[in-house]
Coordinates of C-alpha atoms in Angstrom, one line a residue:
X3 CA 129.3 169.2 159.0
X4 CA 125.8 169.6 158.3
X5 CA 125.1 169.5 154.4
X6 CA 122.1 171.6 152.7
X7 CA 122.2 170.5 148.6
X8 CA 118.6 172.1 148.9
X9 CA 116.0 173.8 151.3
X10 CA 112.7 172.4 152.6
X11 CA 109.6 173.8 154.1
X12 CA 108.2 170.6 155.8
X13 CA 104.6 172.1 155.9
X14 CA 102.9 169.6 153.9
X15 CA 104.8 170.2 150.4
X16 CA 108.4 170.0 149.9
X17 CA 110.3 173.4 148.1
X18 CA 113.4 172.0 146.0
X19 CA 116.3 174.3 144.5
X20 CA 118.4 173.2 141.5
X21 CA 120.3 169.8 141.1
X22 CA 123.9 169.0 141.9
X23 CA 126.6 167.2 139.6
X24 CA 126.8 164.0 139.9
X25 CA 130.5 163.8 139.6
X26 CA 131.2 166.0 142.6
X27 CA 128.5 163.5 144.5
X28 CA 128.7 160.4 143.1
X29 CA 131.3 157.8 141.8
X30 CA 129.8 154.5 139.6
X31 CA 130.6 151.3 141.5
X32 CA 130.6 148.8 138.8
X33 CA 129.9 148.3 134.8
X34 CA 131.2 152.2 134.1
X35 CA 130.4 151.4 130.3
X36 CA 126.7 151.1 131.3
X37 CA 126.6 154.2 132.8
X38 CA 125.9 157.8 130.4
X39 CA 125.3 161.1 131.5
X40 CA 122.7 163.2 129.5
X41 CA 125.3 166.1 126.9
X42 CA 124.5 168.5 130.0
X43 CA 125.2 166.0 132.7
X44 CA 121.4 166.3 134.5
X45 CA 120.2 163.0 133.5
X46 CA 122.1 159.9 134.4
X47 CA 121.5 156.4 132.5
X48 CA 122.0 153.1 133.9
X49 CA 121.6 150.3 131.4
X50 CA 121.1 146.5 131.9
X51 CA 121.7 144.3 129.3
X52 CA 122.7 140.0 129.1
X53 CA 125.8 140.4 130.7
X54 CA 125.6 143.4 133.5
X55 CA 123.7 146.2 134.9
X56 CA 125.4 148.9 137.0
X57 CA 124.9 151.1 139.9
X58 CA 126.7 154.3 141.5
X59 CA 127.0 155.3 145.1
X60 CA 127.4 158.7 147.0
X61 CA 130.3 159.6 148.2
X62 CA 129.5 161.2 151.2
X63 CA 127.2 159.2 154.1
X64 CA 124.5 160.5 156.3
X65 CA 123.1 159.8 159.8
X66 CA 119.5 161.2 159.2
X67 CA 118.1 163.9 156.5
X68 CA 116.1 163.9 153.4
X69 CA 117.2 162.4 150.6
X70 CA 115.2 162.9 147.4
X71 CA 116.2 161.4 143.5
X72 CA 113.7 161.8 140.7
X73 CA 113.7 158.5 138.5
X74 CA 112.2 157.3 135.0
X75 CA 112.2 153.5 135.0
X76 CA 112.7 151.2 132.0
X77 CA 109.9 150.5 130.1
X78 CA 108.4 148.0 127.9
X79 CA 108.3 144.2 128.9
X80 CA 110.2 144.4 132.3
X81 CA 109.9 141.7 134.0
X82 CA 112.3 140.7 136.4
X83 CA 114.2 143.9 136.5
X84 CA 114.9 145.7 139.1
X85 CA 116.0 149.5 140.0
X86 CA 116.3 151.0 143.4
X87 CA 117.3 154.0 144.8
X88 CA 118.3 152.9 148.6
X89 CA 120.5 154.0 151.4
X90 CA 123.2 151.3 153.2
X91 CA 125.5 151.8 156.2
X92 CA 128.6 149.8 154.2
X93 CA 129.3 150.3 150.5
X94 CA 129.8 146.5 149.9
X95 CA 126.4 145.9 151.5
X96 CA 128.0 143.5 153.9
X97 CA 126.2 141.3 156.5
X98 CA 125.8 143.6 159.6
X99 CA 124.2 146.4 156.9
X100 CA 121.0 148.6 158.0
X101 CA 119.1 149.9 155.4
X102 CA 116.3 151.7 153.8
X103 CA 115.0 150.5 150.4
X104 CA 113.3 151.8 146.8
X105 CA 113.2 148.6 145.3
X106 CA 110.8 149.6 141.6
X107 CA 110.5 145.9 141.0
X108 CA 109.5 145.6 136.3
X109 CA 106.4 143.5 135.4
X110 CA 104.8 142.1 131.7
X111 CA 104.0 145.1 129.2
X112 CA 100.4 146.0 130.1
X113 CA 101.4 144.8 133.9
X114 CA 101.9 147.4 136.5
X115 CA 105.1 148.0 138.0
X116 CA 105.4 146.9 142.0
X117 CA 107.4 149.5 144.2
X118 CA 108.8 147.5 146.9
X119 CA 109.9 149.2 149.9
X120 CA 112.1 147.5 153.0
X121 CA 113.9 148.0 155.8
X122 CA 117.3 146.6 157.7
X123 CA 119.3 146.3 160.6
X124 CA 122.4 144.7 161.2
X125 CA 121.6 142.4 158.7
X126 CA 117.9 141.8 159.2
X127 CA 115.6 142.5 156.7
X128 CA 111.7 141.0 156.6
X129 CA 109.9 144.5 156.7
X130 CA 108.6 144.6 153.2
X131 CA 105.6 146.5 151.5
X132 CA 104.6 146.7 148.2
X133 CA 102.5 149.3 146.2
X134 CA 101.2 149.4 142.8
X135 CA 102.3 153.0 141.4
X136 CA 99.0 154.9 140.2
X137 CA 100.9 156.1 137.8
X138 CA 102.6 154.9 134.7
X139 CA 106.6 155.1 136.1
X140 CA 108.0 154.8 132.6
X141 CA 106.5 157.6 131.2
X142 CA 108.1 160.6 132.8
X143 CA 110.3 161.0 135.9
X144 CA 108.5 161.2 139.1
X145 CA 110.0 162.1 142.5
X146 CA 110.9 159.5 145.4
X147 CA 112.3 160.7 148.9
X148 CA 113.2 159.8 152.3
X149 CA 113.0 161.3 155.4
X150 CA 115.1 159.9 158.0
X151 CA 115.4 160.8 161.8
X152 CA 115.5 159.2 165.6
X153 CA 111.5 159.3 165.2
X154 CA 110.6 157.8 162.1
X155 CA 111.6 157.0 158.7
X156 CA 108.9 158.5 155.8
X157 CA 109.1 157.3 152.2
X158 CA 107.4 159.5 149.6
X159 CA 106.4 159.4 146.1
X160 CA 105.7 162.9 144.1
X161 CA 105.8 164.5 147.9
X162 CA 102.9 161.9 149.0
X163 CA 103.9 160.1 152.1
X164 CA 103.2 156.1 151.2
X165 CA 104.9 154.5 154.5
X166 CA 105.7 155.2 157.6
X167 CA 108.2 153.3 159.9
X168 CA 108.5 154.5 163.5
X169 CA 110.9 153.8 165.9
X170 CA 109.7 151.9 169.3
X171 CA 112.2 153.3 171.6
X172 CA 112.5 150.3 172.9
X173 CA 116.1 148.6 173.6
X174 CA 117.1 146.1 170.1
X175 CA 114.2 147.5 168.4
X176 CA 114.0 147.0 164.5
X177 CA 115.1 150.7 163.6
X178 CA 118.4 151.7 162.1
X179 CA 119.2 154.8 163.8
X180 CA 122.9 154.2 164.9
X181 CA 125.2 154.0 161.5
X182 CA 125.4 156.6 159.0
X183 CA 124.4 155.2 155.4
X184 CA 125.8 156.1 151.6
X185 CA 123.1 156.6 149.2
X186 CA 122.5 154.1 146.1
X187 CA 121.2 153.5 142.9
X188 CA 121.3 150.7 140.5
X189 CA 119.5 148.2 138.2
X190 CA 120.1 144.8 138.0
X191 CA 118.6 141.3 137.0
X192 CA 116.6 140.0 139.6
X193 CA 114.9 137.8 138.1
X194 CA 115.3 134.5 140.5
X195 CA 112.7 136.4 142.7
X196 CA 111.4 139.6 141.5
X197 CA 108.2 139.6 139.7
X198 CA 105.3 137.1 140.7
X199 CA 108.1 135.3 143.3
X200 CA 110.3 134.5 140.2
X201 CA 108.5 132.8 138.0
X202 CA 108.4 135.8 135.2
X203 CA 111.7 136.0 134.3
X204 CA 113.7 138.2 132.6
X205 CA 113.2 138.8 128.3
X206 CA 116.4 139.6 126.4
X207 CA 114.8 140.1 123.4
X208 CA 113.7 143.7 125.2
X209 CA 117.1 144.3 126.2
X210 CA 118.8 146.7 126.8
X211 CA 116.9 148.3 130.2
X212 CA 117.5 151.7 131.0
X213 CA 116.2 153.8 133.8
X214 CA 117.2 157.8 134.4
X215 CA 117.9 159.4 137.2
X216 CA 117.8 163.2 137.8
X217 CA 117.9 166.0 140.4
X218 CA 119.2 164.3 143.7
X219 CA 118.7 166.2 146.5
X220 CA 120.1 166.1 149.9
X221 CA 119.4 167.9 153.5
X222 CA 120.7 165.7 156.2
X223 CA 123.5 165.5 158.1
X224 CA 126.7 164.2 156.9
X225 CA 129.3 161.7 158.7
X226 CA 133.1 163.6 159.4
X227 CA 134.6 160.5 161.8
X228 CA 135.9 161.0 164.3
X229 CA 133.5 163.5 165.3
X230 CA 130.6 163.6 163.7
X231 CA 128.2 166.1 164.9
X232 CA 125.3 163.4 163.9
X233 CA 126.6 161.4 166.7
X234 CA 123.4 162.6 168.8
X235 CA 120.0 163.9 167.3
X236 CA 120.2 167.4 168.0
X237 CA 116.5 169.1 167.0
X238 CA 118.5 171.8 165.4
X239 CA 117.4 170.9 161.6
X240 CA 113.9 170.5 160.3
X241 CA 114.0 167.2 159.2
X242 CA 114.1 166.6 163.4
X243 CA 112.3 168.9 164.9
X244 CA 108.6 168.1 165.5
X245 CA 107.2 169.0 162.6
X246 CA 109.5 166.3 160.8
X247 CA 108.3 164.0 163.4
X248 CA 104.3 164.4 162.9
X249 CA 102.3 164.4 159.4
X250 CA 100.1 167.7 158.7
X251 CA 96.6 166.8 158.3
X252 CA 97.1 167.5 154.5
X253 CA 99.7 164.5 154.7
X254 CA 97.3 162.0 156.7
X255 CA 94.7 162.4 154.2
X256 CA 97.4 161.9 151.5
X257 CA 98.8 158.9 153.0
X258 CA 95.2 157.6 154.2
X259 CA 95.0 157.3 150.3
X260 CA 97.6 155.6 148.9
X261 CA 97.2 153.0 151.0
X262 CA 94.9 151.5 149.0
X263 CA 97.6 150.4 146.4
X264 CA 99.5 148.4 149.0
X265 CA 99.5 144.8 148.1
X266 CA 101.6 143.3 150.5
X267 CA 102.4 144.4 154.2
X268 CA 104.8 142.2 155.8
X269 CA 102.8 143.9 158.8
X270 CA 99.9 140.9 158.0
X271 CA 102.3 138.1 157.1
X272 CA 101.8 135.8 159.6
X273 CA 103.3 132.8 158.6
X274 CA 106.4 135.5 157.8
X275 CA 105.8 137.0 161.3
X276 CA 103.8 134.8 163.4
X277 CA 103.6 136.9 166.2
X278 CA 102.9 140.8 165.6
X279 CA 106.4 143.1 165.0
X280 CA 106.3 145.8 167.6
X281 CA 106.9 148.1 165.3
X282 CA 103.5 147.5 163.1
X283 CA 101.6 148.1 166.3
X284 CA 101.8 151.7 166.0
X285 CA 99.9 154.7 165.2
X286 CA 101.0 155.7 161.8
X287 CA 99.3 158.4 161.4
X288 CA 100.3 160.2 164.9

């Protein structure tokens, strides 16, 4: 069954219609008492305090789309927190997972936020990038999407492409294109590795953490086993058809410059990666 929450124009800008409920999309996965829901159940609350954060799942899954959550993280002195807004193949993210990752990783007041973002499959992880948001992320809610198909996976912020993963075509490449995937959110404490490699951890006396979460959207294709019509890529929906597959030149000059708040690129790791993923040699903006 394919699912259409909203409609998009891929030419360069992306056209949204109104929210949907959470409760007819989502169901909380743990800590329910630190979950809150605005009075007219738009805005959705996760808090982290001492003893717990929380997180909620959707209940549907999806084998390729676009997938879009607008997010206000906590503020203040935030070290070692983290909020994500990520998609997973198995609800208890178990150890043959893939996944793609919004990892918003909290820093010392008057310290930017890092947005870490990651990929993996069957397990593996180790594609990592981090930007520095040019924006204050605390301030107001700003939008974060990803567009998924057989060609490449896109991750956005306010409808500006920051990364770029392609697929290889190549037999065991590193792309996650076979298992449908539930979409996440959460915030949790993080601080054994999160900010500066764990050494910045985690102040109570700021507690509690909350970050919001408003108007999910979703246009993708969603999983009905035993036969899913996401099975095969079909090039009947925009989110695979070529223009999906291909940046505007609009969007090359837009992701051209947001690259220069990348500071890390597992891509240039080499004591990570000593020799070069296939993946990175690429042309990203093709």
């Amino acid at each position: 069954m394919e699912v259409r929450v909203f409609l998009v124009i891929f030419i360069g800008s992306i056209a949204f219609s109104n929210a949907v409920s959470f409760w007819d999309n989502f169901e909380i996965i743990w800590s329910p008492e630190h979950f809150k829901a605005s009075p007219d159940g738009q805005v959705w609350s996760l808090t982290l305090d001492n003893i717990t954060g929380t997180g909620f799942q959707s209940k549907a899954n999806y084998r390729y789309g676009m997938f879009s959550m607008k997010i206000k993280l906590a503020g203040g002195d935030s070290a070692g927190v983290v909020t994500t807004f990520y998609m997973c193949s198995e609800r208890e993210a178990g150890p043959h997972r893939d996944e793609i990752d919004f990892e918003f990783i909290g820093n010392r007041t008057g310290q930017p936020y890092s947005l870490q973002t990651n990929i993996y499959k069957n397990g593996g992880g180790g594609r990592e990038m981090r930007h520095n948001l040019w924006f204050d992320p605390t301030q107001d809610f700003h939008t974060y999407s990803i567009l998924w198909n057989n060609h490449r996976i896109v991750f956005f912020v306010d409808n500006i492409p920051i990364r770029v993963y392609r697929n290889i075509f190549r037999r065991n490449n590193f792309f996650p294109n076979k298992k449908p995937m539930y979409l996440f959110s959460s915030i949790w404490n993080a601080e054994a590795w999160a900010t500066r490699g764990g050494l910045d951890k985690i102040n109570w006396a700021y507690a509690p953490f909350v970050s919001s979460y408003k108007d999910y959207r979703v246009d993708g294709c969603e999983w009905n086993a035993p036969n899913p019509v996401c099975a095969h890529t079909t090039n009947q929906h925009w989110w695979d058809q070529y223009n999906a597959w291909h940046f505007t030149e609009n969007q090359k000059n837009d992701f051209l410059w947001s690259q220069k708040f990348v500071t890390y690129d597992y891509c240039k790791n080499r004591q990570m990666h000593p020799r070069i993923p296939s993946e990175c040699l690429l042309n990203q903006l093709k």
